[in-house]
Each structure stands twice: as structure tokens, then as C-alpha cells.
Short mmCIF file of C-alpha atoms in Angstrom, two decimals:
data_model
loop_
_atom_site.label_atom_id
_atom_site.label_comp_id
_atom_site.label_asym_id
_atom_site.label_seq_id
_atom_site.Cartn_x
_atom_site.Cartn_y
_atom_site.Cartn_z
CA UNK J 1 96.73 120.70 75.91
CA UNK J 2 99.55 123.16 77.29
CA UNK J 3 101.28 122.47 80.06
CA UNK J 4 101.18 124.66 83.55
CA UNK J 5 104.44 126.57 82.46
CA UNK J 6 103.41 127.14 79.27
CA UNK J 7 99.97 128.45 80.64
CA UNK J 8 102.06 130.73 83.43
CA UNK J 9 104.71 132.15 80.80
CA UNK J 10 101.04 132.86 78.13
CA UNK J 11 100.05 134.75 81.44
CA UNK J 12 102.92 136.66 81.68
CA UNK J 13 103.08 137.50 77.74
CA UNK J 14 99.58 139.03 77.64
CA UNK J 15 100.10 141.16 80.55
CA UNK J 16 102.96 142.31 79.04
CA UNK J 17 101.64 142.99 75.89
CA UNK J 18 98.47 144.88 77.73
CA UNK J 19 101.23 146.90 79.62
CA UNK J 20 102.71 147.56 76.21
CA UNK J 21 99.22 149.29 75.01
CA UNK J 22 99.12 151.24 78.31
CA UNK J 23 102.91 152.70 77.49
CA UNK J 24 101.96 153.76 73.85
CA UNK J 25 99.00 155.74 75.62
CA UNK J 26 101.18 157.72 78.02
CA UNK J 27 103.96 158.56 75.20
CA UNK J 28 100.71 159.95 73.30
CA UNK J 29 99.35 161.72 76.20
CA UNK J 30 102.87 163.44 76.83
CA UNK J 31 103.61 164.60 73.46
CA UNK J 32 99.87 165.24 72.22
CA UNK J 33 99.96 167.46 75.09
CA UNK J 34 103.60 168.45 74.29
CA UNK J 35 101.98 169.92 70.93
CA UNK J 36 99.62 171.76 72.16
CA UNK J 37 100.99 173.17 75.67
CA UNK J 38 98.52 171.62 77.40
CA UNK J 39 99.51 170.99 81.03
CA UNK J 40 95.71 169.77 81.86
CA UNK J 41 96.83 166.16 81.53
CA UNK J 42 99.84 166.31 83.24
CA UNK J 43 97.62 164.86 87.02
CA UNK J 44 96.73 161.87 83.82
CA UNK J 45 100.24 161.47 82.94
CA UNK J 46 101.81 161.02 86.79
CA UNK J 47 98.97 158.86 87.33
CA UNK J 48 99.31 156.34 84.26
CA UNK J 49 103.33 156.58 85.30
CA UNK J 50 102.54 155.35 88.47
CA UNK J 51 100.26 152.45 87.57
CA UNK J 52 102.63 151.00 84.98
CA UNK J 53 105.06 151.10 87.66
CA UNK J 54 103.02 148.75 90.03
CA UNK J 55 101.80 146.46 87.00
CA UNK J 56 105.49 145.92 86.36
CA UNK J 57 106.30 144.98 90.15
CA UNK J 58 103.15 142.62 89.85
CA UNK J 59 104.43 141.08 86.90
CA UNK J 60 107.63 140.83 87.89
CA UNK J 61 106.23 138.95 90.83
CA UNK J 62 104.90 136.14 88.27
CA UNK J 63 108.07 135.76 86.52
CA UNK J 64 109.49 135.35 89.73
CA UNK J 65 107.52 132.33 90.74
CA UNK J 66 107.86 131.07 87.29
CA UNK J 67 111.17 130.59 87.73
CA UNK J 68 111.16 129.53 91.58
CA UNK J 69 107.81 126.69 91.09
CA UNK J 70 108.07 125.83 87.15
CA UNK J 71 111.85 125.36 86.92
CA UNK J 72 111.95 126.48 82.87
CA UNK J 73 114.51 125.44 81.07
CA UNK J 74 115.87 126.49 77.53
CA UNK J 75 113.60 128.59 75.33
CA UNK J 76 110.83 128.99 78.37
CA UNK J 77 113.88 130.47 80.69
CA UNK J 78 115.31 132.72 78.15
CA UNK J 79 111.45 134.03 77.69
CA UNK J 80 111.03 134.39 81.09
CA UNK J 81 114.12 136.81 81.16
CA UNK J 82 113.64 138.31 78.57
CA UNK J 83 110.68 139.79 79.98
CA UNK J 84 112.02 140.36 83.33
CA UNK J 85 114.51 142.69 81.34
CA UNK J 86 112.04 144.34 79.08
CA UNK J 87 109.81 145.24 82.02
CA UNK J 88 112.46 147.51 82.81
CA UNK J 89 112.89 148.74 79.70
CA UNK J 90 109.46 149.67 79.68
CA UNK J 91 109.69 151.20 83.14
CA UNK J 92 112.08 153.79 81.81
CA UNK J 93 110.01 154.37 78.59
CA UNK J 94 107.02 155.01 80.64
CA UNK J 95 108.98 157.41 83.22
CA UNK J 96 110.66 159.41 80.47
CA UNK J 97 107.19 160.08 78.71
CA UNK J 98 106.15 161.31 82.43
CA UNK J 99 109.62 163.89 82.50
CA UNK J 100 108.58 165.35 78.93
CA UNK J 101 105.20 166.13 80.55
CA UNK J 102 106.98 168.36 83.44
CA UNK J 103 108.93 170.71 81.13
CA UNK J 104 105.06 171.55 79.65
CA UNK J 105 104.25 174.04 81.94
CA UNK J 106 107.84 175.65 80.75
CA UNK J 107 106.12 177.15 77.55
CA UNK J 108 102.61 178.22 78.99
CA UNK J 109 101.88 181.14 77.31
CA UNK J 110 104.76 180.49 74.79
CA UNK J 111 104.54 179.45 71.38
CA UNK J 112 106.66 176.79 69.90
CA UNK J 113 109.56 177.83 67.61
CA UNK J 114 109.56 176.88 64.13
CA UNK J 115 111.63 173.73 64.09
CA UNK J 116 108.72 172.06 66.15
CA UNK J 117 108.25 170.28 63.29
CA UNK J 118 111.21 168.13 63.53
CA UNK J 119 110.39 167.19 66.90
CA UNK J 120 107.02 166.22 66.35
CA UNK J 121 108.67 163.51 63.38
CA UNK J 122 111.46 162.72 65.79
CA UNK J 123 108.44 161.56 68.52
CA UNK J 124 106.16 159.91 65.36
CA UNK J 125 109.63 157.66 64.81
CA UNK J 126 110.11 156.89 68.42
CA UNK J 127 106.47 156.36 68.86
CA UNK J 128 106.99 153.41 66.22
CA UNK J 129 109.90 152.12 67.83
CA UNK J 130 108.02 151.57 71.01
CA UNK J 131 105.10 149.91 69.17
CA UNK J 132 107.44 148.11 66.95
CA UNK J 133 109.73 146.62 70.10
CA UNK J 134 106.42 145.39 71.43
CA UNK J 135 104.79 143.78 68.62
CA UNK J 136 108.24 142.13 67.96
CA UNK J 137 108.43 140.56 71.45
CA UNK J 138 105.22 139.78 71.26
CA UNK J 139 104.93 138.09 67.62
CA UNK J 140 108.87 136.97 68.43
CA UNK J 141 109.40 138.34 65.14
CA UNK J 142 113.20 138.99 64.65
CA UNK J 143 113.14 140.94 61.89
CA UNK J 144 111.14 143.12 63.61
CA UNK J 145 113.16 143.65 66.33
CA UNK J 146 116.43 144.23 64.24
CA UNK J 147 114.45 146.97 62.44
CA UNK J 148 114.73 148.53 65.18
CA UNK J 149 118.70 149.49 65.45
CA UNK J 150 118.20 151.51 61.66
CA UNK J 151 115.63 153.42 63.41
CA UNK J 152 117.66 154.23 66.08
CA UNK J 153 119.97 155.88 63.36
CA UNK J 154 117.48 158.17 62.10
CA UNK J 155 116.60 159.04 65.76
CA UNK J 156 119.71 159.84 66.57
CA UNK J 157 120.24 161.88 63.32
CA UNK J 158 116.86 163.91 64.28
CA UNK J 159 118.68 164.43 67.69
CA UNK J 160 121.67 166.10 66.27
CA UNK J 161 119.55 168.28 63.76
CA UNK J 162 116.91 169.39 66.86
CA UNK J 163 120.79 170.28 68.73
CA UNK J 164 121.59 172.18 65.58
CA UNK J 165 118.11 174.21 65.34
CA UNK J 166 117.71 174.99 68.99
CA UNK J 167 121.07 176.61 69.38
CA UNK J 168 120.36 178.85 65.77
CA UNK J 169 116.79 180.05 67.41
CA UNK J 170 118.58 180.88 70.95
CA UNK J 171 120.97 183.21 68.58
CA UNK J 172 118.18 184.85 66.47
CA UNK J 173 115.80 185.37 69.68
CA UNK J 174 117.73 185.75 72.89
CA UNK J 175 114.87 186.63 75.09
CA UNK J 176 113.92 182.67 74.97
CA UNK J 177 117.02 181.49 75.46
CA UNK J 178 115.64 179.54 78.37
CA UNK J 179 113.05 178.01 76.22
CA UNK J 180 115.71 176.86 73.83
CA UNK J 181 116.91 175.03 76.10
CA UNK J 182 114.21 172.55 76.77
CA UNK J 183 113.70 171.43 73.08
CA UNK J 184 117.09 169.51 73.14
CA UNK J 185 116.50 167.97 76.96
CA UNK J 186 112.82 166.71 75.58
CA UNK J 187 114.75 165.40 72.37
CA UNK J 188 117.26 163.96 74.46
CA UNK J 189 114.55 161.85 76.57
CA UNK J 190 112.98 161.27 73.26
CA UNK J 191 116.02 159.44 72.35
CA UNK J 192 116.31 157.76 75.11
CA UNK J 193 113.08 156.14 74.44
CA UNK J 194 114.34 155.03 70.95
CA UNK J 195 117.28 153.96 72.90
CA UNK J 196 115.13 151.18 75.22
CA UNK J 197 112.96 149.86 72.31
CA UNK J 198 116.27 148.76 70.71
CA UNK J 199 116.97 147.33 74.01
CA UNK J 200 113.83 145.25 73.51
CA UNK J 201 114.49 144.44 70.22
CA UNK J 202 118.01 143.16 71.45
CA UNK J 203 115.97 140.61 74.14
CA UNK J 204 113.89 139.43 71.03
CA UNK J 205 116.85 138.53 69.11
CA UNK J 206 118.07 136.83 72.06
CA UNK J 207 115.19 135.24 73.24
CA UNK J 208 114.57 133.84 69.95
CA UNK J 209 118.33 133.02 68.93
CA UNK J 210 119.81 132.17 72.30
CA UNK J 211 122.68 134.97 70.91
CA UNK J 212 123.41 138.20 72.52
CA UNK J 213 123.58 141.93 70.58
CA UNK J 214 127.45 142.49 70.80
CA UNK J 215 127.37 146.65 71.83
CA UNK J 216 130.34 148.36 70.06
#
């Protein structure tokens, strides 16, 4: 029979992972709708934005009293942190999906250039990340969540290449110059993305281990 903490922090987990599900559907909202220039969902996408925001607050509001009525110590404090910090990982995952939706309405009556392609992989491998980083924290599978940092590699290697393309097609076609310039800010917030699920993979490793990711 589990105890009242261990009931409390199983509360916690599940709401996390259901606010995990809810983040993979905005990301796919935003770039689904990236992909087609389809501003129709963007009233969705503010709206899902905001109601992650207030599940987070609520659920930081449990942790909270976890830690002021339970008293956890060891492994059940480092879990409860741990997910006090990932909920604001997830915060900024969710909010940076919602800023890729505003620059939609930038190519209405555009067409995408032909390096789109590249994008679209660079947001299938973040996509992964963030479902990875959750499904690690959730299964507290480390080797999982240090998957994560060789991802980030290729992310950032996409990044560079999306740079590369965007400034070519601003040469060859002038007259969108302006347009050219939103591919790399949506790559950059795509990176940024890739950027928090190795953050979560980093509160895995130390939720699990008790050691910290040493940044260099």
C-alpha cells in the first residue's frame, strides 16, 4: 500500500505526463499549420498556450505543498524538483510553439522556398526530442534522456544548414528578402525547443543519479 507522499508525487507525475501530451499537440498544431500557411488555428494555438500555462501554475501549486506538508527526502525530493524545473521547461516549449504560429500570417499568400524541406526534418527531430524528454522523465529512463544531447547535435547542425540556405535564397530572389528572414528566426525557436528537452533530459539524469549535467 503506498504511502500519502508517494500517492501526492504519482499525482504530480501523471499530470505532468498529461501536460506532456497537451505540449506535443501545440508543437503539431504550430508547424502542421507552419506547412501549410494556415493561420486558421492560430485563435487554437494562443488558446492551448494559455491553458498549459495555468496547468503548470496548478501543478506547481502541488509540488509546492508536497514539499511544505510531506517533507520528502532523498529520491522523492529530487523528483519533486525535478519537476518543478521541467514545468518550466515545458512552459518555454509550449510558448515558443505559440511564437512560430505568429510569423504564419508573414507568408499568406507566399509560397515556401525550396529548402522547406529541411525545416520540416529539423521540426520532425525536435518533435522527438520533446516526446523523447517526456517519456524519459516519465519511464525515468536514463538512457533516454542522454539520447537526447546527440540529438541536440543534429539540431543544431540543421540550424546552421537552414542559416546557410536562407541567406543563398535572399541572394537569388531579393524581392523576399523579408521572407528570408523568418525561416532562420522559426529555426532558431525550433532550436530552442531542442534546447529545453535536453534540459529535461539533464533533470532525468539527475533525478535518477543524484549527479548534475556539468555545461561546458
Amino acid at each position: 500500500m503506498k504511502t500519502k507522499i508517494e500517492n501526492d508525487i504519482d499525482k504530480i507525475e501523471n499530470e505532468v505526463k498529461n501536460l506532456g501530451g497537451y505540449v506535443e499537440e501545440i508543437y503539431d498544431l504550430a508547424i502542421t499549420s507552419l506547412k501549410n500557411i494556415d493561420i486558421t488555428k492560430q485563435y487554437n494555438i494562443k488558446n492551448m498556450d494559455l491553458m498549459i500555462y495555468h496547468k503548470i501554475k496548478s501543478i506547481e501549486g502541488q509540488c509546492i505543498n508536497v514539499l511544505l506538508l510531506d517533507s520528502p527526502l532523498a529520491k522523492d525530493l529530487r523528483r519533486v524538483f525535478t519537476f518543478m524545473q521541467v514545468l518550466s521547461d515545458i512552459d518555454r516549449i509550449a510558448r515558443y510553439s505559440y511564437d512560430v504560429s505568429l510569423l504564419i500570417p508573414k507568408f499568406t499568400g507566399q509560397q515556401h522556398f525550396d529548402k522547406i524541406g529541411l525545416l520540416m526534418d529539423m521540426a520532425n527531430l525536435t518533435k522527438n526530442m520533446v516526446i523523447n524528454a517526456i517519456k524519459s522523465l516519465v519511464e525515468e529512463n536514463i538512457q533516454l534522456a542522454e539520447q537526447l544531447t546527440l540529438d541536440d547535435d543534429k539540431v543544431d547542425e540543421m540550424f546552421e544548414q537552414i542559416i546557410q540556405a536562407s541567406n543563398a535564397y535572399m541572394k537569388e530572389v531579393p524581392s523576399h528578402v523579408d521572407i528570408g528572414l523568418y525561416y532562420p528566426l522559426i529555426a532558431k525557436y525550433l532550436e530552442r525547443i531542442a534546447d529545453h528537452s535536453v534540459n529535461i533530459g539533464d533533470r532525468v539524469v539527475y533525478m535518477i543519479s543524484g549527479k548534475k549535467i556539468l555545461k561546458i
